[in-house]
Amino acid sequence: MPADTTPMMQQYLKIKEENKDAILFFRLGDFYEMFNEDAIVASQELDLTLTSRDRAKPEDERTPMCGVPYHSCDGYIARLIAKGYKVAICEQMEDPAAAKGIVKRDIIRVVTPGTVDAAMLEGNQANYICGIYIDENNAGLCFCDITTGKTHATAFTGPERVNHVMNELGRFSPVEAVLSECAWGERALVETLREKFRCRAENRGDRPFRLEEAERMAVKQYGREAAARLPKANPAAVMALGGLLSYLYETQKTDLSHISDLEYYEQGRFMELDLNARRNLELTATLRGKEKRGSLLWVLDRTRTAMGARLLRSWLERPLLSVAAIRRRLGAVEELVRDAVAREELTAVLAGINDMERLIGRVVYGSAGGRDMASLRASLERLPGLRAQLAPLTAPLLRELAEGLDTLEDVYELLCRAIVDEPPFSVREGGFIRPGYDGEVDRLRGILSGGKNVIAEVEAREKEKTGIKSLKVGYNKVFGYYIEVSKSYYSQVPETYIRKQTLANCERYITQELKELENTVLTASDRATGLEYDLFQELRGQVGAQMGRVQAAAAAVAALDALCSLAAAAVRGRYCRPEVDESGVIEIHEGRHPVVERVLKGSLFVPNDTYMGEQENRVAIITGPNMAGKSTYMRQV
């Protein structure tokens, strides 16, 4: 390190050395600054102006730098993450005004594709990061969406274990993956992650996946009961989970208690489709354009909430195999199809519910602001009405949702008492705590509003006492409050006035009374803002403590929204309820391809029958010229 390197740059270089694989956002005042190679990369990727330090040095010895405002950094971070970079956030850990010497700074979070804040994501799609563990006999993997707190884990054994892993990747489409050493050695797997899923993959070695530590972390994160559901016979699932949790703890450095919903599922619970079948069926995206429009999801998705949209996508990506479970879901859809009034009323209520899953995640994570709290409050306001609309319905699944829907009136009332109707963007500037919530905030605000009136009174009194009609009381950050007198009245200025500044056409003075008033008003403003922020932190903790209840209510809302969506699609497409059993027979009368039929304009889809059985008619040979509909027929079946 050069001898003339400043203490601040020494601090920067030390922190950067510990985060070589990330672009370092280094907090300096109101900006996150980047230096050296990071600055060059960021300036190119974000279209920022590249400047430099050390202007006195020759150009080739200067330190390149660029920066972004700290209060609007999310958009810049999101763009870097979308381009495949990691971003390490280095924050000031003490008040610069009170610091002795160089301000203490430290990494508070590392942002990666799988750990971005919910505010940077599209609401209708989950954002999974996965952990993959493979050894010579077993394979385990887990998927976690940290914006909603949901985790799914499974395990496989035998020679086909890697193929099963790749098929599971197709269900969840992760954006980031952490792999054990043996998993990293499976080159086909790594290439599939990078090329087919555009997934950021990282070799974490074997240390983070050790069984004993993985079991301890699973119990700590999800509780002993949830962790006990992970299979002892094949520990690969818990090892994959341990590797992922280790990575999350290392990069996030904050409260992750909202990651509490752990589902272990075994092979056979959901239909397993290989990657090619998934792509060719165009379940959630078209084969050529990778777009939602033209897919089965496009036809079926009439959801009104982001939570419902994500759940419906999940249902399509993980088809049920249990006949009983399928019939429960179909029974709920059938009742909603038949009762158009109930369906429309439910849909109207659902339309006003925001993304409760991700909002409570932001609350617990510590990134929620006043507007997030207001958004959560607006959602909770609709829950009693939703439950009332559900009450008359009789389908078992709908009854279960109605009985389990916690309307969270206590949380709603707390947010109503605490947060104003339209809170400002930043919680650092005050103005978001509702009058009457806290007596001390009300008292300080009274001083502030009263102080402004007092200043007007001081100005009127001084005008009358001195006879200076043009006298006015003003304020600036350099001198504070001052009395300004124009040139023609200098002779009437009292001796008690203390001259502070001479301008071209006037003089500015202060008095002892003004200085005392200034101290009262200005400290009240700072104290009120600081107290509001402390109250908000406390409120965030109170709401976050109800995380489990909010997540359960959000799950019920999502399920109801997905069911209403399927019902609305059935009404629009004139779909019937299928009879699902275990006979091993596919019997379809006048079947239609839902997507092709929707896309057709000005012509009718010609329906087709199908009969195939496990014992007889096991094979059907389809013939016909090009563009006759052979592929369409196969896909619709």
XYZ file of C-alpha atoms in Angstrom:
637
model
C 0.000 0.000 0.000
C 1.511 3.400 -0.991
C 2.759 5.508 1.904
C 0.483 8.429 0.961
C -2.716 6.319 1.079
C -5.287 8.120 3.258
C -6.786 6.408 6.344
C -10.170 6.269 4.593
C -8.707 4.517 1.546
C -6.778 2.146 3.816
C -10.099 1.239 5.415
C -11.722 0.791 1.987
C -8.890 -1.424 0.667
C -8.981 -3.649 3.782
C -12.765 -4.215 3.446
C -12.474 -4.743 -0.312
C -9.777 -7.389 0.233
C -12.316 -9.357 2.304
C -14.969 -9.064 -0.446
C -13.013 -9.588 -3.648
C -15.878 -11.232 -5.547
C -18.356 -8.382 -4.958
C -18.716 -4.765 -6.058
C -18.263 -2.772 -2.855
C -20.773 0.022 -2.146
C -18.772 2.118 0.367
C -20.845 4.663 2.305
C -19.424 8.208 2.318
C -21.953 10.751 3.580
C -25.033 10.689 1.347
C -23.437 8.459 -1.302
C -22.249 4.905 -1.822
C -18.896 5.288 -3.539
C -16.998 2.745 -5.621
C -13.259 2.884 -6.320
C -10.661 1.376 -8.644
C -11.866 -1.619 -10.713
C -15.298 -1.578 -9.052
C -15.779 2.025 -10.165
C -14.790 1.214 -13.753
C -17.203 -1.750 -13.913
C -20.078 0.098 -12.234
C -19.678 3.188 -14.391
C -19.941 1.052 -17.525
C -22.835 -1.132 -16.325
C -24.852 1.714 -14.751
C -23.992 4.563 -17.151
C -22.410 6.592 -14.336
C -19.838 9.335 -14.760
C -16.371 8.060 -13.862
C -14.346 10.589 -11.872
C -11.170 10.254 -9.805
C -9.517 11.135 -6.507
C -6.049 12.615 -6.153
C -6.510 15.340 -8.772
C -3.002 16.627 -8.002
C -1.425 13.365 -9.172
C -0.657 12.450 -12.793
C -3.717 11.002 -14.552
C -2.374 7.423 -14.638
C -1.860 7.463 -10.835
C -5.333 8.711 -9.878
C -7.948 6.498 -8.184
C -11.043 5.989 -10.386
C -14.318 6.512 -8.527
C -18.072 6.822 -9.047
C -21.062 6.881 -6.733
C -24.826 6.631 -6.297
C -27.106 8.369 -3.729
C -27.663 6.067 -0.734
C -31.415 6.796 -0.572
C -31.988 5.616 -4.159
C -29.449 2.793 -4.384
C -31.956 -0.071 -4.817
C -32.438 0.491 -8.541
C -28.689 0.541 -9.183
C -28.138 -2.605 -7.104
C -30.970 -4.397 -8.922
C -29.386 -3.595 -12.295
C -26.009 -4.955 -11.196
C -27.583 -8.126 -9.776
C -29.516 -8.648 -13.027
C -26.180 -8.547 -14.850
C -24.755 -11.295 -12.612
C -22.744 -9.293 -10.050
C -22.667 -9.511 -6.251
C -22.880 -6.239 -4.295
C -21.451 -5.803 -0.784
C -23.030 -2.929 1.199
C -20.514 -1.215 3.502
C -22.301 1.114 5.935
C -21.177 3.781 8.407
C -21.515 2.171 11.844
C -21.418 5.444 13.817
C -22.499 9.052 13.450
C -19.774 10.880 11.477
C -20.390 14.012 13.574
C -19.592 12.126 16.786
C -16.766 9.942 15.424
C -13.214 10.430 16.611
C -10.933 9.921 13.651
C -12.006 7.709 10.769
C -15.693 6.650 10.838
C -16.173 2.954 11.615
C -17.579 1.029 8.656
C -18.527 -2.593 8.096
C -20.376 -4.863 5.658
C -24.033 -5.057 6.648
C -25.193 -7.228 3.754
C -24.059 -8.925 0.561
C -26.714 -8.778 -2.165
C -26.809 -11.644 -4.678
C -29.416 -12.823 -7.221
C -31.011 -15.129 -4.648
C -30.949 -12.632 -1.767
C -32.224 -9.406 -3.335
C -34.785 -7.361 -1.455
C -38.431 -7.891 -2.411
C -38.620 -4.274 -3.585
C -36.258 -5.177 -6.461
C -38.340 -8.114 -7.749
C -41.421 -8.752 -9.845
C -44.205 -9.656 -7.441
C -45.722 -12.497 -9.485
C -42.685 -14.761 -9.494
C -40.790 -16.476 -6.688
C -37.044 -15.859 -6.339
C -35.337 -19.079 -5.277
C -31.812 -19.687 -4.107
C -30.910 -23.354 -3.784
C -28.421 -25.549 -1.961
C -27.232 -28.767 -3.634
C -25.343 -31.591 -1.930
C -24.238 -34.728 -3.802
C -22.061 -37.658 -2.749
C -21.388 -41.089 -4.257
C -24.812 -42.453 -3.235
C -27.171 -39.586 -2.365
C -28.277 -36.169 -3.476
C -30.099 -33.504 -1.509
C -31.357 -30.106 -2.493
C -33.375 -27.293 -0.999
C -34.928 -24.128 -2.386
C -35.554 -20.974 -0.368
C -37.318 -17.739 -1.316
C -36.018 -15.367 1.354
C -38.592 -12.707 0.399
C -41.436 -14.971 1.575
C -39.609 -17.227 4.045
C -40.627 -20.473 2.293
C -38.181 -23.381 2.015
C -38.641 -26.696 0.185
C -36.273 -29.656 0.588
C -36.005 -33.149 -0.858
C -33.474 -35.954 -1.330
C -32.727 -38.764 -3.789
C -30.617 -41.890 -3.820
C -29.204 -44.203 -6.485
C -27.604 -43.836 -9.916
C -30.335 -41.481 -11.245
C -29.947 -38.990 -8.357
C -28.318 -36.263 -10.496
C -31.081 -36.508 -13.142
C -33.682 -36.168 -10.406
C -31.865 -33.063 -9.124
C -31.953 -31.473 -12.580
C -35.664 -32.242 -12.925
C -36.319 -30.562 -9.577
C -34.418 -27.496 -10.760
C -37.020 -27.255 -13.525
C -39.790 -26.966 -10.913
C -38.243 -24.005 -9.098
C -35.986 -22.278 -11.677
C -33.494 -20.945 -9.104
C -31.557 -17.751 -9.782
C -28.638 -18.721 -7.545
C -27.163 -22.008 -6.310
C -24.532 -23.000 -3.747
C -22.996 -26.426 -4.364
C -20.922 -28.933 -2.414
C -17.576 -30.078 -3.840
C -18.969 -33.269 -5.381
C -21.985 -31.428 -6.814
C -19.618 -28.895 -8.380
C -17.805 -31.801 -10.028
C -20.997 -32.760 -11.914
C -20.237 -30.610 -14.955
C -23.576 -31.337 -16.680
C -25.363 -30.058 -13.583
C -23.313 -26.854 -13.402
C -23.793 -26.228 -17.135
C -27.554 -26.768 -16.790
C -27.672 -24.222 -13.970
C -25.731 -21.627 -15.919
C -27.021 -22.148 -19.441
C -30.659 -23.249 -19.039
C -31.542 -21.344 -15.878
C -29.103 -18.400 -16.146
C -28.361 -19.238 -12.519
C -25.391 -17.916 -10.562
C -23.577 -21.030 -9.269
C -20.878 -21.084 -6.593
C -18.682 -23.905 -5.255
C -18.794 -23.741 -1.454
C -16.690 -26.854 -0.842
C -17.705 -29.483 1.734
C -17.181 -27.592 4.994
C -20.544 -25.708 5.039
C -22.426 -28.957 4.255
C -21.164 -31.003 7.241
C -23.996 -33.039 8.763
C -23.615 -32.148 12.459
C -23.501 -28.401 11.810
C -26.297 -28.651 9.217
C -28.602 -30.366 11.731
C -27.850 -27.692 14.332
C -28.641 -24.867 11.887
C -31.874 -26.547 10.703
C -33.121 -26.781 14.314
C -32.083 -23.177 15.008
C -33.800 -21.814 11.884
C -36.968 -23.899 11.604
C -37.443 -25.403 15.072
C -36.973 -28.944 16.304
C -40.342 -30.217 15.041
C -39.813 -29.026 11.435
C -36.202 -30.228 11.369
C -37.316 -33.671 12.609
C -39.322 -34.123 9.379
C -36.080 -34.273 7.408
C -35.203 -37.936 6.734
C -32.522 -39.577 8.877
C -32.056 -42.424 6.392
C -30.861 -40.015 3.710
C -29.185 -37.006 5.386
C -28.413 -35.341 2.045
C -31.480 -33.068 2.374
C -30.390 -31.593 5.704
C -26.797 -31.257 4.411
C -28.036 -29.273 1.403
C -30.080 -27.132 3.796
C -27.055 -26.575 6.027
C -24.938 -25.429 3.110
C -27.601 -22.956 2.041
C -28.218 -21.598 5.560
C -24.471 -21.146 6.051
C -24.364 -18.999 2.913
C -27.400 -16.937 3.957
C -25.981 -16.263 7.429
C -22.659 -15.248 5.906
C -24.122 -12.820 3.358
C -27.206 -11.362 5.056
C -25.905 -10.507 8.571
C -29.415 -9.689 9.807
C -32.523 -11.278 11.322
C -33.700 -14.157 9.114
C -36.374 -15.432 11.510
C -39.045 -14.967 8.818
C -37.477 -17.964 7.006
C -39.517 -20.372 9.087
C -41.697 -22.402 6.690
C -39.897 -25.670 5.883
C -41.559 -28.278 3.643
C -39.895 -31.645 3.089
C -41.451 -33.546 0.187
C -40.671 -37.045 -1.007
C -40.424 -38.390 -4.512
C -43.925 -39.360 -5.652
C -45.846 -36.533 -4.011
C -45.651 -34.401 -7.156
C -45.459 -35.423 -10.799
C -41.852 -35.386 -11.938
C -41.298 -33.938 -15.414
C -37.897 -33.771 -17.055
C -36.620 -30.458 -18.388
C -37.467 -31.209 -22.023
C -41.058 -32.248 -21.228
C -41.482 -29.142 -19.111
C -40.231 -26.891 -21.895
C -42.247 -28.581 -24.646
C -45.498 -28.467 -22.671
C -45.000 -24.701 -22.283
C -46.465 -24.729 -18.785
C -45.231 -21.313 -17.639
C -43.304 -19.927 -20.627
C -43.296 -20.408 -24.381
C -40.644 -22.561 -26.013
C -39.282 -19.903 -28.347
C -39.859 -16.527 -26.745
C -39.652 -17.630 -23.067
C -42.729 -15.442 -22.496
C -45.722 -16.024 -20.262
C -48.115 -15.118 -23.079
C -48.880 -18.289 -25.021
C -48.254 -20.607 -22.046
C -50.758 -22.597 -19.984
C -50.152 -20.217 -17.069
C -51.201 -17.315 -19.309
C -54.607 -18.962 -19.849
C -55.186 -19.902 -16.210
C -53.745 -16.913 -14.361
C -56.545 -14.535 -13.447
C -55.218 -13.960 -9.948
C -55.604 -10.622 -8.157
C -52.663 -10.823 -5.731
C -48.947 -11.399 -6.159
C -49.151 -14.208 -3.577
C -51.893 -15.985 -5.518
C -49.971 -15.620 -8.779
C -46.870 -17.231 -7.264
C -48.913 -20.076 -5.770
C -50.765 -20.795 -9.022
C -47.418 -20.968 -10.842
C -46.197 -23.373 -8.148
C -49.275 -25.593 -8.623
C -48.562 -25.826 -12.354
C -44.879 -26.544 -11.796
C -45.597 -29.201 -9.148
C -48.723 -31.154 -10.226
C -50.339 -33.201 -7.445
C -50.377 -37.014 -7.612
C -52.758 -37.648 -4.690
C -56.290 -38.296 -5.999
C -57.799 -37.102 -2.693
C -55.848 -33.842 -2.788
C -56.778 -33.230 -6.425
C -60.477 -33.823 -5.679
C -60.380 -31.381 -2.737
C -58.961 -28.682 -4.998
C -61.458 -29.452 -7.802
C -64.360 -29.378 -5.351
C -63.451 -25.847 -4.299
C -63.086 -24.714 -7.914
C -66.429 -26.297 -8.845
C -68.318 -24.400 -6.136
C -66.698 -21.130 -7.199
C -67.636 -21.863 -10.833
C -71.283 -22.438 -9.908
C -71.599 -19.459 -7.530
C -70.702 -16.535 -9.790
C -71.831 -13.918 -7.245
C -69.627 -15.324 -4.480
C -66.687 -15.618 -6.872
C -66.978 -12.024 -8.054
C -67.357 -10.688 -4.501
C -64.290 -12.613 -3.350
C -62.312 -11.395 -6.348
C -63.251 -7.780 -5.586
C -61.931 -8.103 -2.019
C -58.766 -9.921 -3.146
C -57.962 -7.136 -5.622
C -57.166 -4.758 -2.751
C -54.742 -7.054 -0.894
C -51.032 -6.347 -1.349
C -48.135 -8.792 -1.115
C -48.423 -9.680 2.584
C -45.835 -12.473 2.293
C -43.087 -10.169 1.132
C -44.212 -7.222 3.266
C -43.882 -9.184 6.511
C -40.551 -10.501 5.231
C -39.318 -6.909 4.843
C -40.629 -6.060 8.313
C -38.698 -8.893 9.987
C -35.673 -8.383 7.748
C -35.525 -4.733 8.858
C -35.907 -3.108 5.428
C -39.590 -2.115 5.693
C -40.417 1.599 5.657
C -43.495 3.582 6.594
C -45.109 2.968 3.214
C -44.624 -0.789 3.616
C -46.432 -0.602 6.952
C -49.264 1.381 5.341
C -49.460 -1.196 2.542
C -49.658 -4.038 5.064
C -52.352 -2.130 6.987
C -54.432 -1.692 3.804
C -54.208 -5.447 3.195
C -55.183 -6.408 6.751
C -58.205 -4.111 6.528
C -59.738 -6.452 3.925
C -59.319 -9.735 5.802
C -62.540 -9.571 7.885
C -64.561 -8.915 4.708
C -62.831 -11.798 2.948
C -63.654 -14.183 5.787
C -67.283 -13.018 5.807
C -67.561 -13.653 2.048
C -66.118 -17.153 2.513
C -68.425 -18.126 5.374
C -71.458 -19.360 3.299
C -69.364 -21.600 1.003
C -69.458 -25.346 1.721
C -66.631 -27.042 -0.213
C -64.267 -28.665 2.362
C -61.178 -26.778 1.160
C -63.018 -23.433 1.184
C -64.410 -24.136 4.676
C -60.902 -24.955 5.854
C -59.567 -21.667 4.444
C -62.390 -19.677 6.074
C -61.891 -21.272 9.492
C -58.121 -20.837 9.366
C -58.097 -17.233 8.126
C -56.803 -15.059 10.988
C -58.180 -11.555 10.393
C -55.390 -9.961 12.488
C -57.560 -7.119 13.832
C -55.057 -6.391 16.637
C -52.196 -5.844 14.183
C -54.436 -3.715 11.962
C -55.509 -1.526 14.897
C -51.892 -1.078 16.012
C -50.878 0.095 12.535
C -53.895 2.425 12.363
C -52.925 4.054 15.665
C -49.226 4.328 14.814
C -48.855 5.283 11.129
C -50.350 8.263 9.300
C -52.535 7.672 6.245
C -49.826 8.639 3.742
C -46.361 8.260 5.311
C -43.299 9.856 3.653
C -40.780 7.755 1.744
C -38.007 7.867 4.372
C -38.406 6.943 8.039
C -35.284 8.985 8.856
C -36.995 12.333 8.330
C -40.032 12.008 10.623
C -43.640 12.871 9.898
C -44.995 9.311 9.798
C -46.141 8.726 13.397
C -49.835 9.551 13.819
C -50.762 12.293 16.342
C -51.944 10.774 19.603
C -49.779 7.638 19.344
C -46.967 8.973 21.539
C -47.214 11.862 23.993
C -43.586 12.944 23.722
C -43.730 13.172 19.926
C -46.887 15.279 20.230
C -45.153 17.561 22.790
C -42.098 18.096 20.567
C -44.285 18.796 17.541
C -46.145 21.363 19.630
C -42.850 23.099 20.377
C -42.038 23.108 16.660
C -45.365 24.536 15.514
C -45.415 26.913 18.470
C -41.836 27.979 17.733
C -42.819 29.167 14.270
C -45.623 31.226 15.795
C -43.230 32.646 18.362
C -40.862 33.764 15.600
C -43.690 35.631 13.930
C -44.475 37.224 17.280
C -40.814 38.197 17.784
C -40.752 39.848 14.356
C -43.942 41.836 15.058
C -42.690 42.870 18.504
C -39.284 44.014 17.235
C -40.887 46.016 14.432
C -43.085 47.826 16.927
C -40.266 48.382 19.437
C -37.736 49.710 16.900
C -40.079 51.347 14.396
C -38.214 49.518 11.571
C -41.013 48.547 9.179
C -38.790 46.427 6.894
C -37.357 44.355 9.789
C -37.778 40.601 9.326
C -36.640 37.452 11.110
C -35.014 34.824 8.884
C -33.044 31.594 9.173
C -30.120 29.871 7.485
C -27.916 26.918 8.373
C -24.810 29.050 8.967
C -26.113 31.647 11.453
C -29.403 30.115 12.554
C -32.151 32.684 13.274
C -31.287 36.329 12.574
C -32.894 39.781 12.351
C -32.420 41.501 8.995
C -32.484 45.316 8.756
C -32.236 47.244 5.484
C -29.605 49.986 5.000
C -31.944 52.948 5.431
C -32.796 51.902 9.034
C -29.264 51.330 10.428
C -29.603 54.326 12.746
C -32.614 52.769 14.491
C -30.905 49.459 15.373
C -30.834 48.977 19.201
C -27.523 48.424 21.030
C -28.724 44.986 22.175
C -28.513 43.711 18.596
C -25.273 41.837 17.800
C -24.066 42.252 14.199
C -23.404 38.863 12.447
C -23.267 39.618 8.711
C -23.123 42.586 6.351
C -24.701 42.294 2.893
C -24.948 44.775 0.013
C -28.253 46.319 1.104
C -28.762 45.115 4.668
C -27.255 43.965 7.949
C -28.075 40.815 9.877
C -28.156 40.679 13.687
C -28.847 38.231 16.497
C -30.210 38.709 20.025
C -30.050 36.563 23.139
C -33.773 35.872 22.865
C -33.366 34.598 19.283
C -30.475 32.279 20.242
C -32.503 30.730 23.069
C -35.515 30.292 20.792
C -33.344 28.733 18.091
C -31.932 26.177 20.518
C -35.413 25.182 21.680
C -36.865 24.813 18.174
C -33.925 23.093 16.511
C -33.333 20.539 19.254
C -37.065 19.765 19.283
C -36.913 18.968 15.575
C -33.951 16.610 15.939
C -35.385 14.970 19.052
C -38.795 14.452 17.399
C -37.240 12.894 14.281
C -35.021 10.601 16.363
C -37.895 9.572 18.611
C -40.142 8.807 15.622
C -37.449 6.530 14.212
C -37.074 4.746 17.570
C -40.851 4.287 17.745
C -40.837 2.892 14.203
C -38.136 0.375 15.126
C -40.245 -0.672 18.103
C -43.358 -0.927 15.915
C -41.461 -3.004 13.370
C -40.520 -5.385 16.182
C -44.138 -5.620 17.412
C -45.483 -6.366 13.929
C -42.587 -8.711 13.161
C -43.444 -10.716 16.291
C -46.747 -11.617 14.572
C -44.895 -12.967 11.535
C -46.287 -16.498 11.813
C -49.884 -15.249 11.910
C -49.345 -12.917 8.954
C -47.657 -15.655 6.911
C -50.534 -18.065 7.646
C -53.121 -15.458 6.621
C -51.125 -14.712 3.464
C -51.051 -18.429 2.593
C -54.842 -18.634 2.944
C -55.320 -15.536 0.773
C -52.957 -16.971 -1.864
C -54.802 -20.304 -1.973
C -58.197 -18.619 -2.275
C -56.906 -16.330 -5.028
C -55.483 -19.273 -6.997
C -58.762 -21.188 -6.671
C -60.793 -18.168 -7.808
C -58.412 -17.794 -10.749
C -58.946 -21.396 -11.842
C -62.709 -20.946 -11.501
C -62.688 -17.755 -13.565
C -60.584 -19.473 -16.251
C -63.004 -22.434 -16.260
C -65.991 -20.144 -16.762
C -64.288 -18.210 -19.531
C -63.060 -21.345 -21.323
C -66.208 -23.442 -20.695
C -64.123 -26.141 -18.966
C -65.732 -29.077 -17.134
C -64.617 -30.790 -13.939
C -62.657 -33.969 -14.738
C -63.220 -37.260 -12.936
C -59.852 -38.159 -11.464
C -59.249 -41.734 -10.262
C -56.585 -44.457 -10.241
C -58.095 -46.587 -13.039
C -55.126 -46.036 -15.340
C -57.406 -44.795 -18.139
C -57.353 -41.435 -19.934
C -60.787 -40.799 -21.434
C -61.430 -37.357 -22.925
C -64.521 -36.339 -24.887
C -64.261 -33.291 -27.160
C -60.913 -32.218 -25.725
C -59.517 -28.803 -26.649
C -56.028 -27.334 -26.304
C -56.628 -24.373 -23.929
C -53.785 -22.217 -25.239
C -54.264 -22.788 -28.973
C -58.008 -22.209 -28.581
C -57.325 -18.912 -26.790
C -54.859 -17.741 -29.433
C -57.125 -18.599 -32.399
C -58.907 -15.583 -33.830
C -61.806 -15.810 -36.234
C -61.944 -19.618 -36.238
C -63.180 -22.372 -33.927
C -60.992 -25.077 -32.386
C -62.035 -28.536 -33.589
C -62.340 -30.793 -30.496
C -60.944 -34.332 -30.352
C -61.659 -37.460 -28.291
C -58.977 -39.553 -26.584
C -59.034 -43.015 -25.064
C -55.876 -44.635 -23.737
C -55.610 -47.332 -21.070
C -53.041 -48.993 -18.872
C -54.108 -52.449 -20.076
C -55.470 -51.736 -23.574
C -55.040 -48.960 -26.137
C -51.670 -48.177 -24.572
C -50.316 -46.674 -27.790
C -51.903 -44.319 -30.312
C -50.297 -43.644 -33.679
C -51.124 -40.142 -34.942
C -50.782 -39.431 -38.654
C -51.432 -36.447 -40.852
C -49.678 -33.770 -42.927
C -47.575 -30.936 -41.526
C -49.554 -28.319 -39.574
C -52.480 -30.724 -39.200
C -52.394 -30.484 -35.394
C -50.494 -33.654 -34.328
C -48.299 -31.822 -31.787
C -51.245 -29.773 -30.546
C -53.225 -32.984 -29.953
C -50.363 -34.594 -28.038
C -49.818 -31.530 -25.860
C -53.519 -31.120 -25.032
C -53.668 -34.734 -23.807
